[in-house]
Coordinates of C-alpha atoms in Angstrom, one line a residue:
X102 CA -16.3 -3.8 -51.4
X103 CA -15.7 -7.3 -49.5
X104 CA -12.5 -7.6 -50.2
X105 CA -11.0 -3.8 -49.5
X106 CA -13.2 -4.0 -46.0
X107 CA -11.3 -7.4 -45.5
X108 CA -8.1 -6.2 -46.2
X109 CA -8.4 -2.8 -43.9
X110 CA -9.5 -5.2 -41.3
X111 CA -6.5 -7.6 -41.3
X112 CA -4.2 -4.1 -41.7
X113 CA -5.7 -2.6 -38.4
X114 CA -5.9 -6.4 -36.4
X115 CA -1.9 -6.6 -37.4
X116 CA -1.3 -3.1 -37.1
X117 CA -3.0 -3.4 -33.2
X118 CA -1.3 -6.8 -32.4
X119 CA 1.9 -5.2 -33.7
X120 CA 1.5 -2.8 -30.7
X121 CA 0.5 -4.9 -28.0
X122 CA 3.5 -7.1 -28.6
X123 CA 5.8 -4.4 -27.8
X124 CA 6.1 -5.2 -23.9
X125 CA 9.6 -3.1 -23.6
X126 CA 7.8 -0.1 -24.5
X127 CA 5.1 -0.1 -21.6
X128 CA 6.3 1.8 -18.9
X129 CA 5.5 0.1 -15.2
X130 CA 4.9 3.9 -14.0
X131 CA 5.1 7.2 -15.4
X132 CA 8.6 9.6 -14.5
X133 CA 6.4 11.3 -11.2
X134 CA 5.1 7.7 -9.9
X135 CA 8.7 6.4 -9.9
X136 CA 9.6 6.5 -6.1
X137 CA 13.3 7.7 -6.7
X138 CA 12.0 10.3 -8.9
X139 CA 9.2 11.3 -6.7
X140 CA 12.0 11.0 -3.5
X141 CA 14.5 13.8 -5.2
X142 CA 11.3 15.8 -5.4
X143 CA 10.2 15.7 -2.4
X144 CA 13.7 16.2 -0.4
X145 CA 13.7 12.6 0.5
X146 CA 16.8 11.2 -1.7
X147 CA 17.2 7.7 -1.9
X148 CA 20.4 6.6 -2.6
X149 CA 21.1 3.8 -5.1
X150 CA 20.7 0.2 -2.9
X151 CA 18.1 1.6 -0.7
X152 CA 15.1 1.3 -2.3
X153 CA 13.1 -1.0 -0.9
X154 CA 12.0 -4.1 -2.0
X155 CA 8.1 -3.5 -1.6
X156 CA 6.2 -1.3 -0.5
X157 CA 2.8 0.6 -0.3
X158 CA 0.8 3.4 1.2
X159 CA -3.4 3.4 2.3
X160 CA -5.8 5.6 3.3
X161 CA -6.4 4.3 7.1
X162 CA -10.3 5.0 6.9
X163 CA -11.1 3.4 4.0
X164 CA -8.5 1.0 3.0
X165 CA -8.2 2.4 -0.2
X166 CA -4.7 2.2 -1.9
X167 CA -3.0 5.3 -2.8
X168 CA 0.8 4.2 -4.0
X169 CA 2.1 0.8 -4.1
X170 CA 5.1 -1.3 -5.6
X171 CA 5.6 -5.1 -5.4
X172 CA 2.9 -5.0 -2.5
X173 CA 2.9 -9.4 -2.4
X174 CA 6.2 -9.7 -2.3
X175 CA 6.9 -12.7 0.1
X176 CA 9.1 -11.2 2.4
X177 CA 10.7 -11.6 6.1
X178 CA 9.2 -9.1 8.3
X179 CA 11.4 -9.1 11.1
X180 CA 10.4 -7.3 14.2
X181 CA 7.3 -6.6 12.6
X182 CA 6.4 -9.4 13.6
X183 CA 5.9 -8.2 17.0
X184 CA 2.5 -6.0 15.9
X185 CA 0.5 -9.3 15.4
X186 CA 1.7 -10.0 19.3
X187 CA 0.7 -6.6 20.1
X188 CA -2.7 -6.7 18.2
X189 CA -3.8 -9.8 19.9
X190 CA -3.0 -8.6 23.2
X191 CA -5.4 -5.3 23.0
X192 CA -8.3 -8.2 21.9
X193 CA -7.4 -10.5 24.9
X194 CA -7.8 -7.1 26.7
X195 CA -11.3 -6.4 25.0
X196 CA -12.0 -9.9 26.0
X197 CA -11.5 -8.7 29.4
X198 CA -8.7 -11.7 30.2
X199 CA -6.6 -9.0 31.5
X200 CA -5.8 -4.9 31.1
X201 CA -3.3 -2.2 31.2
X202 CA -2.7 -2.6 34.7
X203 CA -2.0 -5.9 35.3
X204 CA 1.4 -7.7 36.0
X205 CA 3.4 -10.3 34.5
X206 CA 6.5 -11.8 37.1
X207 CA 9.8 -11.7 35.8
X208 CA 10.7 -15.3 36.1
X209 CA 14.3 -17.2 35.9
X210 CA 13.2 -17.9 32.0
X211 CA 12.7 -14.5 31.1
X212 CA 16.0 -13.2 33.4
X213 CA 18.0 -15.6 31.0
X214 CA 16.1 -14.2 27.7
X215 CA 16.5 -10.7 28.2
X216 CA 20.6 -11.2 29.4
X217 CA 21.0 -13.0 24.8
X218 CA 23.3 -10.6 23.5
X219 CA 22.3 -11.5 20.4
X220 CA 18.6 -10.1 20.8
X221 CA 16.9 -6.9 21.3
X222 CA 16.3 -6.6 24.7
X223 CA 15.2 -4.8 27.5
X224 CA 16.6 -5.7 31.8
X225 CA 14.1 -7.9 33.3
X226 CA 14.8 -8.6 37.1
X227 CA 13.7 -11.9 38.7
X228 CA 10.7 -11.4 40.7
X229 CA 9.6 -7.9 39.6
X230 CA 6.1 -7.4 38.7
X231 CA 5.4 -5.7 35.0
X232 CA 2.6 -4.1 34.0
X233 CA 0.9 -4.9 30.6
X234 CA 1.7 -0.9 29.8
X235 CA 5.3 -1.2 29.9
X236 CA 5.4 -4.6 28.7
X237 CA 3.9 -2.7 25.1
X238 CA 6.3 0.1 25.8
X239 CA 9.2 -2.7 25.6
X240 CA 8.0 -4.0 22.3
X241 CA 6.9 -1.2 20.8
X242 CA 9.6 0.8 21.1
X243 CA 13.2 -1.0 22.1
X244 CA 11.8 -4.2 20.3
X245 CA 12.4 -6.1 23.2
X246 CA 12.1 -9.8 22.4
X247 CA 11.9 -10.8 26.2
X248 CA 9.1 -8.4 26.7
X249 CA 7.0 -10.0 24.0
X250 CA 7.2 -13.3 25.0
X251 CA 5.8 -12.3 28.4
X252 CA 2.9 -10.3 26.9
X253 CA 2.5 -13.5 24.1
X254 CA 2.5 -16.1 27.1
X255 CA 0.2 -14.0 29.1
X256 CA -2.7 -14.0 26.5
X257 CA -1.8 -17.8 25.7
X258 CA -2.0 -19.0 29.1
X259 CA 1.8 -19.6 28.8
X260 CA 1.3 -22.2 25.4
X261 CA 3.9 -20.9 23.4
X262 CA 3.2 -23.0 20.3
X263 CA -1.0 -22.5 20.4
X264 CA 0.0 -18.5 20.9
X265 CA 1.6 -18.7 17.0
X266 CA -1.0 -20.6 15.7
X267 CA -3.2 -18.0 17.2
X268 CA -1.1 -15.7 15.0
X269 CA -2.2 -17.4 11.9
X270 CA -5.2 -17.9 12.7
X271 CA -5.9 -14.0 13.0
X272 CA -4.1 -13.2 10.0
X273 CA -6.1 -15.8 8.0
X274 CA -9.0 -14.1 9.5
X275 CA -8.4 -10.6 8.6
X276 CA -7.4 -11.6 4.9
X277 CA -3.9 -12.1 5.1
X278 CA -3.4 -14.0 2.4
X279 CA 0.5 -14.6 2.3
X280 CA 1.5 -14.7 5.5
X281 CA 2.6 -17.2 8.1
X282 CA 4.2 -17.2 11.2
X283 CA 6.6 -19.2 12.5
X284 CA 7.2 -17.1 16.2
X285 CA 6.0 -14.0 18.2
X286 CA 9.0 -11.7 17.7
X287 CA 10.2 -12.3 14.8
X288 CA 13.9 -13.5 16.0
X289 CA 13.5 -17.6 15.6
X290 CA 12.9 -20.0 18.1
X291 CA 16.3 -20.9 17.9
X292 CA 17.9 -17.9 18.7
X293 CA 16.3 -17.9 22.4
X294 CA 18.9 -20.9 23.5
X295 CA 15.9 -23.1 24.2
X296 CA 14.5 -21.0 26.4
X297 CA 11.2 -20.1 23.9
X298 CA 9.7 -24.0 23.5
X299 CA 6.4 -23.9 20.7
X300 CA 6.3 -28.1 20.1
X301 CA 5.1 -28.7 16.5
X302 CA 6.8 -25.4 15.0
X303 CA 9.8 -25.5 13.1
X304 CA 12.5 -23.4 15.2
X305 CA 14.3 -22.6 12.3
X306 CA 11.5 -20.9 10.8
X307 CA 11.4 -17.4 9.6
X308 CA 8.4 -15.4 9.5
X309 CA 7.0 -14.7 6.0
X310 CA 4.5 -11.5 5.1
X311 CA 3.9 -8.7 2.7
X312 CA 3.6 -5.0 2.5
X313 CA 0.1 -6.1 1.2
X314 CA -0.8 -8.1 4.6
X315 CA 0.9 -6.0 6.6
X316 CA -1.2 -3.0 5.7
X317 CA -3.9 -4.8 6.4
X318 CA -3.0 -5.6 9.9
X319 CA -2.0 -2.5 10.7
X320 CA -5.3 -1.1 9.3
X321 CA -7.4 -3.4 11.4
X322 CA -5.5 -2.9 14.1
X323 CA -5.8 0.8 14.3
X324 CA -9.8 0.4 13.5
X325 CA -10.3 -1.1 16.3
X326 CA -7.4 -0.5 18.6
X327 CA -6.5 3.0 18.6
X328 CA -4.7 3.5 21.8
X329 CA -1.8 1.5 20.5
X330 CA -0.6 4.4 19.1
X331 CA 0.3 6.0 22.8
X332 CA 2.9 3.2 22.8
X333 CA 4.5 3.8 19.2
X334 CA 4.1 7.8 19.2
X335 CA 7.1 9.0 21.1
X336 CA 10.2 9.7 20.3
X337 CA 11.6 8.7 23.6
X338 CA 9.9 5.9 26.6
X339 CA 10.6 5.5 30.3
X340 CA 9.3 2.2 31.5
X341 CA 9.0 1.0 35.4
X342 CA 8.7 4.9 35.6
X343 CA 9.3 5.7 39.7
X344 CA 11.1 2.2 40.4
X345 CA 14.2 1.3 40.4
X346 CA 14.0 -0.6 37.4
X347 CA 13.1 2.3 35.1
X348 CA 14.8 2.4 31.4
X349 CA 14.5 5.0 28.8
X350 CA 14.8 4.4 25.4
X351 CA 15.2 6.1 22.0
X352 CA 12.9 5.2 19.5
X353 CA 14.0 3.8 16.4
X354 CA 11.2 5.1 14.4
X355 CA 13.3 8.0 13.1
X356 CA 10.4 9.8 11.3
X357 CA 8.7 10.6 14.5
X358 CA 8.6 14.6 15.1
X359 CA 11.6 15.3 17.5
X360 CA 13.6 11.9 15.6
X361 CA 16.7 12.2 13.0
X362 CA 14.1 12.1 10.2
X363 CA 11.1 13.6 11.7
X364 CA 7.9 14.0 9.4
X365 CA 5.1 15.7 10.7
X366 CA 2.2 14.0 11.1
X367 CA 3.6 10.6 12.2
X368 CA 2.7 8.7 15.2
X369 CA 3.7 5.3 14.7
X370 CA 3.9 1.9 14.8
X371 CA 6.9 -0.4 14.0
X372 CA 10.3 -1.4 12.7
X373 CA 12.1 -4.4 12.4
X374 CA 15.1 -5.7 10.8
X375 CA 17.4 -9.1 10.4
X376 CA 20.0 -10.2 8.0
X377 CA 17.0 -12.1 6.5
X378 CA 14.6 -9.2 5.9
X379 CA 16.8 -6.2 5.9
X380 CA 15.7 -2.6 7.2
X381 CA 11.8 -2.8 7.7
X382 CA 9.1 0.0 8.5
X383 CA 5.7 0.0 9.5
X384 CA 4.4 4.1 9.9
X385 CA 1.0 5.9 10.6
X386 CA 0.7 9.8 10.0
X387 CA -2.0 12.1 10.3
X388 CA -2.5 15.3 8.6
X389 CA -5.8 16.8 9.5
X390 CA -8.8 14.5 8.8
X391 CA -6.0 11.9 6.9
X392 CA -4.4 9.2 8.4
X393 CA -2.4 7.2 6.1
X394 CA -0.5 3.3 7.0
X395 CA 3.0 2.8 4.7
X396 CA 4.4 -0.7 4.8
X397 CA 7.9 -0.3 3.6
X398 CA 10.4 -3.4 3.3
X399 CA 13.6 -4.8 2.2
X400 CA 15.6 -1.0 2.2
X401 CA 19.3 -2.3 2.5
X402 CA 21.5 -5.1 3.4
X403 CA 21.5 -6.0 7.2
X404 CA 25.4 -6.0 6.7
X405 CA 25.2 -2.3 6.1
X406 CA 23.4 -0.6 9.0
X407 CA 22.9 2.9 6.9
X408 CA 19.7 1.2 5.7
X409 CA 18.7 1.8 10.0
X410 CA 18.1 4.9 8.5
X411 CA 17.2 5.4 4.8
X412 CA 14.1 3.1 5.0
X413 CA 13.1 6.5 7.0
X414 CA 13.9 8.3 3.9
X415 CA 12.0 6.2 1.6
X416 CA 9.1 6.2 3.9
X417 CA 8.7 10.0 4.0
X418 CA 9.0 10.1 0.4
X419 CA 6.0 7.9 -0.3
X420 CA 3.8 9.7 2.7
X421 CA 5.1 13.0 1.0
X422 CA 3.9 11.7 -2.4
X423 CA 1.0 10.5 -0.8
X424 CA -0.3 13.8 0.8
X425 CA 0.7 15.9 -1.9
X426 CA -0.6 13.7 -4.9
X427 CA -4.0 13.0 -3.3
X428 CA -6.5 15.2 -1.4
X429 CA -9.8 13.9 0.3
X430 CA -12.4 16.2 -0.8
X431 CA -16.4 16.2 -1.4
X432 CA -17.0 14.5 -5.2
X433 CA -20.1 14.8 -5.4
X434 CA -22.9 16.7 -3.7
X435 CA -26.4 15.6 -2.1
X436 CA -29.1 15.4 -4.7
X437 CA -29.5 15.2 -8.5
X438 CA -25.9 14.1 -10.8
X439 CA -25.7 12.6 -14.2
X440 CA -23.0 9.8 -13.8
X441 CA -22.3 7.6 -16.9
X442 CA -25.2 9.1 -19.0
X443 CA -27.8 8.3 -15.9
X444 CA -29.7 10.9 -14.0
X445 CA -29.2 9.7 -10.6
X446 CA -30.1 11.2 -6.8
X447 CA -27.1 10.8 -4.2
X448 CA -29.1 10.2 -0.6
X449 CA -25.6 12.3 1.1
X450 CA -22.9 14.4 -0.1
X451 CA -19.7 11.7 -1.3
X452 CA -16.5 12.2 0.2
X453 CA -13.2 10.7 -0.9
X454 CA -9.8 10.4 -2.0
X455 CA -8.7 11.6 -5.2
X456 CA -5.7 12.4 -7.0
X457 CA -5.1 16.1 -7.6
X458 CA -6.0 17.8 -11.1
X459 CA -7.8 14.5 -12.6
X460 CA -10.8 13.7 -14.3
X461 CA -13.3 11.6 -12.0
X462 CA -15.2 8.5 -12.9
X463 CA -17.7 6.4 -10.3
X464 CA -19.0 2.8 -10.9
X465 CA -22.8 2.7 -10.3
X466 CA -23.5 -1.1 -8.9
X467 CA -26.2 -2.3 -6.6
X468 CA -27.3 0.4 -5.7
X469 CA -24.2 2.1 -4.7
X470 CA -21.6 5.1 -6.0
X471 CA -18.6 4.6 -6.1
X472 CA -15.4 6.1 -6.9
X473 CA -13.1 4.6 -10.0
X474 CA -9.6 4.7 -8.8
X475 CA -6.0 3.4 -10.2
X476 CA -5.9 1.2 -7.2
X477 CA -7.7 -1.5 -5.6
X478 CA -8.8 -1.4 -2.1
X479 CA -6.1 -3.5 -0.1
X480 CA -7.9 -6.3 0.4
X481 CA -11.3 -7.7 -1.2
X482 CA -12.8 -7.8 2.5
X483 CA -12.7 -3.9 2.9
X484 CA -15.3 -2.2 0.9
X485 CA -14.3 0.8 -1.1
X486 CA -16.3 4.1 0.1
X487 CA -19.4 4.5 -1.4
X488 CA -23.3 6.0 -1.4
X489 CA -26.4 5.0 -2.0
X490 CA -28.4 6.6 -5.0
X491 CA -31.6 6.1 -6.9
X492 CA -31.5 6.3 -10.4
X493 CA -34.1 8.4 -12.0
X494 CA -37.3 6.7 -13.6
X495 CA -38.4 9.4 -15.6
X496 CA -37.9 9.4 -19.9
X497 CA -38.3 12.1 -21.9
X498 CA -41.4 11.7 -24.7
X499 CA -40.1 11.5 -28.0
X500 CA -42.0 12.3 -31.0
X501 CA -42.3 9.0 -33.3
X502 CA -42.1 10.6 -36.5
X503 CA -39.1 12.9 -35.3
X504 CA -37.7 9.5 -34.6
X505 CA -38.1 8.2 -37.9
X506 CA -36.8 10.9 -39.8
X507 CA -33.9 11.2 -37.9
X508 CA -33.4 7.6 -38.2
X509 CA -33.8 8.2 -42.4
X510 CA -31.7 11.2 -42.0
X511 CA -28.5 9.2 -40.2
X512 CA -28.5 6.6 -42.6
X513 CA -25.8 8.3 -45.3
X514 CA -23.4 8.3 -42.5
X515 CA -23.7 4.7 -41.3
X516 CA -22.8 3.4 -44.5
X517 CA -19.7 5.8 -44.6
X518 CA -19.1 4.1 -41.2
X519 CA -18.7 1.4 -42.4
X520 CA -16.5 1.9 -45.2
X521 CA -14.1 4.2 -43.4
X522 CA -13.1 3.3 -39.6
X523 CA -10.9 1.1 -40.6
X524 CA -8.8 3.5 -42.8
X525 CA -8.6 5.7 -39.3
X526 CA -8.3 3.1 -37.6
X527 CA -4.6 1.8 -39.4
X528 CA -3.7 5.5 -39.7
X529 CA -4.5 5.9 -36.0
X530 CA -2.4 2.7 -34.8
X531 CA 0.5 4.0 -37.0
X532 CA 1.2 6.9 -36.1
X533 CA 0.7 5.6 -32.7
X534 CA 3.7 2.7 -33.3
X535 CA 6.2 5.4 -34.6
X536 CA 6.1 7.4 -31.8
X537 CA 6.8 4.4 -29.3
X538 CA 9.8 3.3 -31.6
X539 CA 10.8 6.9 -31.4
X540 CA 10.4 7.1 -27.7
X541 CA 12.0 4.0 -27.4
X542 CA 15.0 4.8 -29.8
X543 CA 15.6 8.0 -27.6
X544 CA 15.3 6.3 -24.2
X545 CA 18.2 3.9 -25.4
X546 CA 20.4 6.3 -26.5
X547 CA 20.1 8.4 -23.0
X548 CA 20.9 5.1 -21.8
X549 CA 23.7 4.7 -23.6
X550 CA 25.0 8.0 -22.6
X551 CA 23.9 8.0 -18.6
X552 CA 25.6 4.3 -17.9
X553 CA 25.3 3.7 -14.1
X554 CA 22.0 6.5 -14.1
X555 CA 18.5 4.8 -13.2
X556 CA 17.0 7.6 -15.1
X557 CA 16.8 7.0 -18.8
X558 CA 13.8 9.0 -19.8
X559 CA 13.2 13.1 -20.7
X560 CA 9.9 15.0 -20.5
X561 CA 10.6 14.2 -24.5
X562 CA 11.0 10.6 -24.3
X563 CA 7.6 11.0 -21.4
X564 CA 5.2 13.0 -24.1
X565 CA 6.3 10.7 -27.2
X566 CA 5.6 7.9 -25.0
X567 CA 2.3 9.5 -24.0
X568 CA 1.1 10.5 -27.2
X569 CA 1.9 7.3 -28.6
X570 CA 0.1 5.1 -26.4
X571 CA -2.9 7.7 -26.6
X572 CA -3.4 7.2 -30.9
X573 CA -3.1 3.3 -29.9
X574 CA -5.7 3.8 -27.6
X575 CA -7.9 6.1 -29.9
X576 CA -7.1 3.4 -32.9
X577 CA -8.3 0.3 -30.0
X578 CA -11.5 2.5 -29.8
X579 CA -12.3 3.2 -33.6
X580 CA -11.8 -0.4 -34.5
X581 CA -14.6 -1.4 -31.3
X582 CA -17.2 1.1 -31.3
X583 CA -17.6 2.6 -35.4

């Protein structure tokens, strides 16, 4: 008996580590989580060289992740760069250092920084007075890199170097993790001719974030700043309305409503570019009671300009995927639920995202219900959504000699237990391993036949895939738990 359990057991263990050392055969994503699959579907095409480098989309309340790819990739956000200026300025204002209203003086500095070719810009005449308002209008929307270095000077008391280490400082603070900054608009020091003097920062260096940190700003920064968005949510600005300095500009958000790519529901916030970082997007969009943040990066080459436009494409794919994958919905109601095999009373009805047509699981921890989801929060500082409960203390009375004889009546199958999981167990792991050589067979030969296609799976390659992993999974369980 020693040695044929011995033997099953070294048959399953090399049967299971047989399967987990086949890497090529898990699949990063299933076919309808691939973002060029999911683009097609949603009437968003991306075309081959657009898709960006990272990305990822998050419920704006809560934090909570909802899509994401290559979300800490180090990467240059460009212009971007400019909503860390922006988000300090509205907490200078709720400081009460300054507000809307008040002006910054167009000196002979910023006269000579708006008239570089080479930047984004907006006019600036010498001795005009500029409101904070406009100033945002500038930045948010033409990018103007003369515009932030006004509103960056005014919260800094005109130190240019202690306003970027402000920047880090605040990004360290809101859990930023991978991200430093090296100036206040993203264009380098050295591009502003020496006009833009920060002693102690390199002028050659280039701003460094990820989607990851950059949802995280932007989450924070619509938390507690809101009225940003009047800045970021039109299609087209006027600034110095009723002076002879007024300009209008076109957004270059071109998913706002009214824009080339419009997509209903969005109302912000940023894009940036540079040969460095490529075409870059930073979106909110509201449906209803859901606000989501994308963080989109790296779409093209800056030597092609169609990539001004296709990051658009690629973010209303993932919003679309977004919104139509997940719904926010009550999960549970007030009052009595058995979660994980424990009777439990929820003190409020729980409310959440979840993903359409799937089974829900909660974590019960500390006192606290919470919802089990494919993602993580975006960062470890936001809590996921949860409710208090109180699990019940009362046990049902069991009769002891019921006990015993069912205890006298279960023993038969415990010893067939133990002579038999293991049996299933190789069976199970098996079968399991032929279907993912069969679904990897299949996929190489559609490969073989689609050179130059991304797509090298079938709804048949998809199920054996499926089924496979599910009788590894089964076999994983047998081998643990009988």
């Amino acid at each position: 008996m020693f040695i044929k359990k011995t033997f099953w057991k070294a048959t399953t263990a090399f049967l299971l580590a047989a399967c987990i050392s086949l890497g090529g055969f898990v699949q990063t994503s299933y076919a309808e989580e691939d973002l060029m699959e999911f683009a097609k579907k949603s009437g968003y095409p991306i075309k081959e060289g657009y898709r960006p480098k990272a990305s990822i989309v998050i419920d704006a309340d809560s934090g909570q992740i909802l899509w994401e790819e290559q979300p800490d990739l180090s990467w240059s956000p460009a212009s971007i760069a400019k909503v860390m200026t922006m988000y300090l300025a509205f907490e200078a204002m709720e400081q009460g250092k300054f507000n809307l209203d008040t002006t910054v003086t167009a000196t002979e500095k910023y006269v000579k920084i708006s008239q570089i070719y080479a930047l984004s810009n907006s006019k600036i005449t010498l001795g005009v007075e500029y409101p904070v308002r406009d100033l945002f209008s500038m930045v948010a929307v033409p990018s103007s890199n003369v515009a932030t270095l006004m509103l960056a000077n005014l919260v800094s008391d005109n130190d240019e170097a202690g306003f970027i280490h402000k920047m880090n400082e605040k990004a360290a603070e809101l859990g930023m993790t991978n991200t430093t900054y090296f100036n206040s608009s993203g264009a380098q020091i050295s591009a502003f001719d020496g006009l833009y003097q920060a002693p102690g920062i390199d002028p050659e260096g280039d701003n460094k974030s990820t989607a990851r940190d950059l949802a995280i700003l932007t989450y924070n920064l619509i938390k507690k700043y809101p009225d940003v968005l009047q800045f970021t949510n039109k299609p087209v600005v006027t600034t110095m309305e009723n002076t002879p300095y007024a300009e209008t500009f076109e957004t270059y958000n071109y998913s706002l409503p009214g824009a080339k790519y419009g997509y209903d529901g969005v109302d912000g916030l940023k894009t940036g570019s540079s040969p460095t970082g490529g075409f870059n997007y930073i979106a909110t969009a509201k449906k209803g009671d859901i606000r989501l943040i994308e963080v989109v990066l790296g779409v093209g080459d800056w030597s092609d300009q169609e990539g001004e436009y296709e990051r658009h494409l690629a973010g209303n794919a993932i919003l679309d995927h977004a919104f139509s994958t997940y719904e926010y919905k009550k999960l549970l109601s007030k009052g009595s639920n058995k979660i994980n095999e424990k009777e439990i009373t929820l003190e409020q009805d729980f409310y959440g995202f979840a993903k359409k047509d799937t089974e829900l699981s909660f974590t019960l921890a500390d006192g606290k219900l919470s919802l089990n989801n494919e993602y993580d929060q975006v960062s470890p500082t936001i809590p996921a959504r949860s409710v208090p409960y109180q699990e019940s203390n009362s046990k049902s009375v069991v009769d002891p000699s019921a006990k015993s004889e069912k205890k006298k009546a279960t023993q038969p199958s415990s010893i067939k237990k133990e002579e038999h999981p293991y049996l299933l167990t190789g069976i199970l792991a098996i079968l399991g391993l032929l279907l993912l050589i069969l679904s990897k067979i299949f996929r190489k030969r559609i490969a073989g036949t689609r050179r130059g296609s991304r797509k090298t799976s079938t709804p048949t390659t998809r199920l054996l895939f499926i089924l496979g992993t599910l009788l590894i999974l089964s076999a994983v369980c047998v081998f643990i738990f009988l």
